[in-house]
Amino acid sequence: MSELPTWSDQMQALEGVVDDLLATWRPDGATEAEVQDMNKLALSILACGYMCRVYTDARRPVFMPLWNYACNQGGPNPDYVYSMIEVDPEGVYQISGYRGTTRFVEITQQEPEMTTPKLLTEPRTGPPLRVTNDLDELTLGDDGYFSVIVSAERPEGHTGDWWPLDPRTRRLLMRKCSCDWKHEEDARVAVNRLDDPGEDMTPEEIARRFSDMAVWIQGMIEFDMLLVRYYREHHGINVLLRSQWIEDVGGLAKQAYYDGIHEIGDDEALIVEVPLPERCHYWQILVADDRFATVDWVNRQSSLNDLQARVDGDGTLRVVISKQDPGVHNWLDKADFRWGIIQMRFYRANAYPEATVTRVPFAEVREHLPSGTPVLTPAERREQLRARREGAQLRRIW
């Protein structure tokens, strides 16, 4: 056996990661608070990397938690529970379980490097991999049980549900979408590899994967910092535009993303107005910081979906983004971040409307909203946030 890295060797390889990230994030110098915030983010992505890069095994697959409120990277949608497995594109997999009652559950096939800085700096060769399957495509039993084979070719003699596996695929990303956080039941999903009994991972492979962690952490976080700056340069400030970039690199095939930058003073607000499409299976809007970490959605109202928001009688969604509480139902709390991302998504919609973003003095917010817009009392806001915290914690992130 060749000499393998020790614990000290692996820890030493991680030493410069945060300094490199801070040089990109705050080239003119970071405050003590910002240094600790980056330390925390890097540690969370290390934890995520253990589960989704070190532990995961294409021969013994288990869906592992990816992005969530503890591992807040990539602008997680608070309505989604994200999980991932590595796969061998030549393997034969059975995915089975119980559908649950959430809005949808989709499994997307992904290439090896979906979130690396080179995606923003190097031209893509060939079309993106855009293969997404929905549990609602499957035959469900009376108890909601499903089973589907995923493989390059349909197994001989198999007459049940089957999804073809693209030869470029190296991992599967599952998104479980819930709008009623307190009452919808998450899907329960298992996976087995049928063509390989699986063996224990070798010490060499464990060491190699552990050695990937510095690149994993830096690549994941730096990609999102560069993506936010891409939107700042190409979409502009205090706007919300449909993202062609996400569609070009591959996203949810049935979902359109809108992205833009928010940058306002503490005494200002943004009013986002979107005439909603007549038919849309799901929509949502959120705010994130300038690293694309979603503003803490457990303790702040930083996102709204089609069940949580209130739509005006003319079919228009109007949302206020600000640091101060404007006292209206559709408030997105940007917290103390100087600037960051606004993101909205429409899933299975019949149209993709233009969004209008208006910057106003905070004191004049209600003058720019329709007359009769409901005003929340402090007690009602506290109850809104209490229910939000409860619902966020009742949802599974595993």
XYZ file of C-alpha atoms in Angstrom:
398
model
C 0.000 0.000 0.000
C 1.305 3.446 -0.863
C 1.730 5.960 1.924
C -1.545 7.814 2.426
C -2.077 11.336 3.801
C -2.486 11.692 7.540
C -5.145 13.745 9.291
C -2.598 16.539 9.693
C -1.831 16.402 5.979
C -5.524 16.727 5.118
C -6.048 19.586 7.570
C -3.011 21.414 6.219
C -4.455 21.229 2.711
C -7.517 23.152 3.961
C -5.561 25.965 5.617
C -5.556 28.511 2.803
C -9.128 27.983 1.597
C -10.836 30.763 3.549
C -8.064 33.280 2.849
C -8.442 32.635 -0.883
C -12.223 33.010 -0.674
C -11.937 36.249 1.309
C -9.550 37.634 -1.325
C -12.310 37.140 -3.916
C -15.198 38.247 -1.706
C -13.586 41.230 0.028
C -10.423 42.162 -1.909
C -10.136 45.443 0.036
C -10.258 43.656 3.379
C -12.942 41.924 5.440
C -14.278 42.867 8.842
C -13.944 40.467 11.769
C -17.613 39.600 11.376
C -17.160 38.867 7.664
C -14.144 36.648 8.354
C -16.132 34.595 10.838
C -19.098 34.436 8.474
C -16.870 33.044 5.725
C -15.326 30.592 8.204
C -18.821 29.374 9.027
C -19.823 29.047 5.362
C -16.623 27.143 4.501
C -17.149 24.795 7.434
C -20.713 24.108 6.340
C -19.576 23.264 2.801
C -16.909 20.983 4.282
C -19.700 19.154 6.126
C -21.725 19.026 2.920
C -18.650 17.768 1.073
C -18.179 14.902 3.503
C -21.710 13.671 2.859
C -21.892 14.353 -0.885
C -18.282 13.768 -1.955
C -16.459 11.627 0.625
C -19.239 9.379 1.906
C -21.272 9.043 -1.284
C -20.538 5.964 -3.388
C -21.911 5.088 -6.828
C -21.668 1.401 -5.897
C -23.622 1.773 -2.631
C -25.783 4.841 -3.288
C -27.756 6.708 -0.636
C -29.388 10.089 -1.232
C -27.447 12.517 0.958
C -28.495 16.043 2.037
C -26.983 18.804 -0.059
C -28.092 22.445 0.364
C -30.237 23.505 3.323
C -30.340 26.078 6.107
C -27.270 24.524 7.738
C -25.378 24.247 4.419
C -26.538 27.492 2.863
C -24.784 27.654 -0.494
C -26.018 28.230 -4.021
C -29.084 30.260 -3.052
C -31.087 27.334 -1.668
C -34.811 27.601 -2.282
C -36.413 27.300 1.179
C -39.289 25.326 -0.377
C -36.914 22.603 -1.576
C -35.269 19.722 0.208
C -32.156 18.964 -1.861
C -30.302 15.644 -1.855
C -27.789 13.959 -4.123
C -26.173 10.674 -5.106
C -23.225 9.808 -7.305
C -23.959 7.314 -10.074
C -22.072 5.264 -12.624
C -23.623 6.015 -16.047
C -23.212 2.326 -16.917
C -24.921 1.198 -13.723
C -28.461 -0.063 -13.165
C -30.308 1.631 -10.290
C -33.693 1.156 -8.670
C -35.246 4.244 -7.095
C -38.258 3.480 -4.930
C -40.309 4.800 -2.051
C -43.442 6.799 -1.265
C -44.557 9.884 -3.183
C -45.868 11.943 -0.263
C -48.021 15.053 -0.754
C -45.512 17.784 -1.614
C -45.992 19.939 -4.715
C -43.506 17.977 -6.824
C -40.441 15.739 -6.582
C -37.960 15.855 -9.448
C -34.677 14.061 -10.053
C -32.199 15.794 -12.367
C -29.259 14.113 -14.066
C -26.085 16.176 -13.736
C -22.592 16.192 -15.174
C -19.539 15.907 -12.867
C -18.827 19.611 -12.443
C -22.037 21.599 -12.240
C -20.761 24.309 -9.876
C -17.162 25.215 -10.708
C -15.799 28.673 -11.560
C -14.729 27.512 -15.017
C -18.404 27.401 -16.036
C -18.330 31.200 -15.848
C -14.921 31.685 -17.448
C -14.669 29.034 -20.151
C -17.035 28.550 -23.108
C -19.098 25.414 -22.982
C -18.456 22.692 -25.559
C -21.602 20.887 -26.582
C -25.205 21.219 -25.375
C -26.026 21.114 -21.656
C -27.388 17.990 -20.032
C -31.070 18.754 -19.447
C -32.684 15.549 -18.215
C -35.164 15.836 -15.355
C -37.736 13.242 -14.326
C -40.749 13.689 -12.059
C -42.123 11.137 -9.619
C -45.578 11.985 -10.956
C -44.586 10.344 -14.248
C -44.510 7.000 -12.457
C -47.112 4.366 -11.653
C -48.138 4.827 -8.030
C -49.666 2.123 -5.888
C -52.728 2.733 -3.745
C -50.399 3.519 -0.838
C -48.311 5.921 -2.949
C -45.465 3.446 -3.448
C -43.375 3.752 -6.617
C -40.422 1.950 -8.169
C -38.427 2.899 -11.273
C -35.306 1.514 -12.913
C -32.693 4.039 -14.042
C -30.098 2.747 -16.527
C -28.535 3.351 -19.930
C -30.720 0.667 -21.505
C -34.016 -0.806 -20.373
C -33.190 -4.105 -18.620
C -34.258 -7.145 -20.596
C -37.668 -8.349 -19.491
C -38.384 -5.245 -17.367
C -41.931 -4.042 -18.038
C -42.262 -1.535 -15.228
C -41.299 2.129 -15.047
C -37.895 3.011 -16.513
C -35.880 6.212 -16.943
C -32.932 6.298 -19.378
C -29.576 7.349 -17.889
C -27.572 9.754 -20.048
C -23.920 8.677 -20.555
C -22.740 12.113 -19.313
C -24.470 11.713 -15.945
C -22.344 11.386 -12.821
C -24.833 12.392 -10.142
C -28.555 12.708 -9.505
C -29.958 15.783 -7.751
C -33.367 15.370 -6.118
C -35.571 18.358 -5.293
C -38.640 17.891 -3.096
C -40.822 21.004 -3.319
C -43.150 21.866 -0.448
C -45.255 25.028 -0.223
C -47.231 24.272 2.933
C -44.249 23.565 5.175
C -46.298 22.451 8.163
C -48.751 20.060 6.550
C -47.341 18.541 3.369
C -45.674 15.148 3.715
C -42.206 14.790 2.189
C -41.481 11.932 -0.181
C -39.429 9.033 1.212
C -36.971 7.790 -1.373
C -34.504 4.893 -1.428
C -32.004 3.779 -4.068
C -30.315 0.455 -4.783
C -27.749 -0.499 -7.397
C -28.864 -3.729 -9.039
C -25.868 -4.648 -11.212
C -23.113 -4.356 -8.597
C -23.234 -5.809 -5.076
C -20.865 -3.080 -3.891
C -17.637 -3.335 -1.978
C -16.138 -1.295 0.825
C -14.436 1.860 -0.399
C -10.672 1.370 -0.416
C -8.424 3.425 1.883
C -6.879 5.006 -1.219
C -10.279 6.120 -2.489
C -11.279 7.523 0.897
C -8.024 9.484 1.053
C -8.461 10.763 -2.500
C -11.968 11.982 -1.805
C -10.908 13.600 1.463
C -8.137 15.352 -0.476
C -10.790 16.808 -2.793
C -12.280 18.873 0.040
C -10.186 22.011 -0.452
C -11.165 22.172 -4.124
C -14.789 21.285 -3.250
C -15.126 24.117 -0.717
C -13.355 26.759 -2.736
C -14.974 25.756 -6.013
C -18.511 25.699 -4.633
C -18.337 29.050 -2.847
C -16.232 30.871 -5.437
C -18.591 29.774 -8.210
C -21.521 31.417 -6.460
C -19.611 34.600 -5.681
C -18.659 34.889 -9.346
C -22.224 34.102 -10.431
C -23.603 36.938 -8.297
C -21.084 39.303 -9.858
C -22.031 38.015 -13.303
C -25.635 39.029 -12.638
C -24.508 42.402 -11.346
C -22.599 42.999 -14.574
C -25.095 41.516 -17.043
C -28.504 42.092 -15.404
C -27.797 45.336 -13.582
C -28.745 46.699 -10.168
C -32.271 46.684 -8.719
C -33.742 44.700 -11.587
C -35.189 41.194 -12.002
C -34.644 39.558 -15.400
C -35.060 36.057 -16.777
C -31.732 34.223 -16.560
C -30.609 32.887 -19.908
C -27.322 31.778 -18.359
C -28.953 29.151 -16.137
C -30.914 27.777 -19.069
C -27.741 27.567 -21.156
C -25.812 25.528 -18.581
C -28.728 23.281 -17.621
C -31.305 23.693 -14.850
C -34.764 22.382 -14.244
C -36.106 21.857 -17.748
C -39.607 23.005 -16.786
C -38.523 25.938 -14.610
C -37.592 29.521 -15.551
C -35.305 31.505 -13.249
C -35.320 35.282 -12.829
C -32.278 36.922 -11.233
C -31.166 40.416 -10.337
C -29.280 42.466 -7.787
C -30.706 44.372 -4.832
C -28.635 47.277 -3.518
C -30.390 49.857 -1.351
C -29.781 51.869 1.795
C -31.324 51.017 5.141
C -33.786 53.898 4.631
C -34.882 52.623 1.205
C -36.978 49.781 -0.194
C -37.579 47.969 -3.456
C -41.084 47.177 -4.692
C -41.143 44.171 -7.013
C -44.258 43.849 -9.188
C -44.932 40.760 -11.297
C -48.186 40.071 -13.202
C -48.513 36.364 -12.542
C -49.190 33.902 -15.382
C -52.655 32.405 -15.623
C -51.312 28.890 -15.139
C -48.260 28.056 -13.064
C -47.720 24.882 -11.063
C -45.418 26.686 -8.637
C -43.680 30.038 -8.157
C -41.420 31.518 -5.516
C -39.252 34.576 -4.782
C -36.286 34.983 -2.395
C -33.404 37.269 -1.414
C -29.789 36.193 -0.875
C -26.487 37.839 0.016
C -23.610 38.655 -2.355
C -22.231 35.096 -2.075
C -25.610 33.636 -3.102
C -26.326 32.403 0.418
C -30.084 32.760 0.987
C -30.921 35.124 3.831
C -31.732 33.033 6.943
C -35.217 31.787 6.110
C -35.881 30.116 9.454
C -35.663 33.317 11.499
C -36.406 35.907 8.806
C -39.024 36.129 6.067
C -36.589 36.019 3.176
C -38.756 34.019 0.764
C -42.375 33.701 -0.293
C -44.096 31.046 -2.372
C -47.511 30.892 -4.053
C -49.147 29.686 -0.842
C -47.400 32.060 1.579
C -47.738 35.290 -0.426
C -50.815 37.457 -0.969
C -51.653 38.344 -4.587
C -53.536 41.554 -5.353
C -56.941 41.501 -7.026
C -55.472 42.450 -10.402
C -53.422 39.242 -10.427
C -50.166 41.045 -9.655
C -47.681 39.979 -6.998
C -46.246 42.969 -5.154
C -43.347 42.370 -2.760
C -41.383 44.845 -0.647
C -37.644 44.219 -0.135
C -36.071 46.195 2.700
C -34.127 45.983 5.945
C -36.865 47.662 7.974
C -40.258 46.010 8.391
C -42.791 47.876 6.196
C -45.742 46.259 7.998
C -47.150 44.529 4.899
C -47.651 40.805 4.391
C -45.364 40.417 1.352
C -42.115 41.605 2.928
C -38.730 40.107 2.058
C -36.211 40.839 4.792
C -32.786 41.475 3.238
C -31.193 41.674 6.707
C -27.977 43.723 7.022
C -26.449 42.794 3.675
C -25.379 45.794 1.625
C -26.281 44.048 -1.618
C -27.175 40.651 -2.930
C -29.455 38.615 -5.147
C -33.173 38.674 -5.899
C -34.300 35.384 -7.431
C -37.710 34.260 -8.642
C -38.729 31.026 -10.331
C -41.750 29.885 -12.318
C -42.334 26.160 -12.681
C -44.525 24.783 -15.478
C -46.002 28.176 -16.348
C -47.911 29.089 -19.496
C -46.161 32.485 -19.715
C -43.111 34.268 -18.331
C -44.005 37.874 -17.439
C -41.719 40.858 -17.092
C -40.962 41.999 -13.546
C -40.783 45.666 -12.521
C -38.529 46.798 -9.663
C -38.978 50.297 -8.203
C -36.618 51.901 -5.674
C -38.399 54.147 -3.180
C -37.729 55.832 0.175
C -38.787 53.450 2.923
C -41.103 56.082 4.395
C -43.057 56.185 1.102
C -43.517 52.433 0.577
C -47.260 52.379 1.173
C -47.804 55.275 -1.221
C -46.590 52.960 -4.006
C -48.867 50.052 -3.076
C -52.564 49.736 -4.007
C -55.005 51.303 -1.615
C -56.364 48.738 0.770
C -53.118 46.758 0.999
C -53.430 44.962 4.350
C -51.185 46.212 7.139
C -49.864 43.809 9.761
C -49.760 44.688 13.423
C -46.575 43.833 15.342
C -48.419 40.920 16.945
C -49.497 39.604 13.538
C -45.909 39.842 12.258
C -44.642 37.933 15.276
C -47.191 35.200 14.621
C -46.247 35.096 10.925
C -42.583 34.597 11.833
C -43.380 32.094 14.605
C -45.366 29.961 12.166
C -42.543 30.253 9.645
C -39.921 29.048 12.135
C -42.128 26.151 13.114
C -42.782 25.128 9.523
C -39.125 25.429 8.487
C -37.997 23.179 11.317
C -40.728 20.601 10.791
C -39.511 20.027 7.243
C -36.799 17.443 6.864
C -33.401 18.515 5.522
C -32.140 14.923 5.449
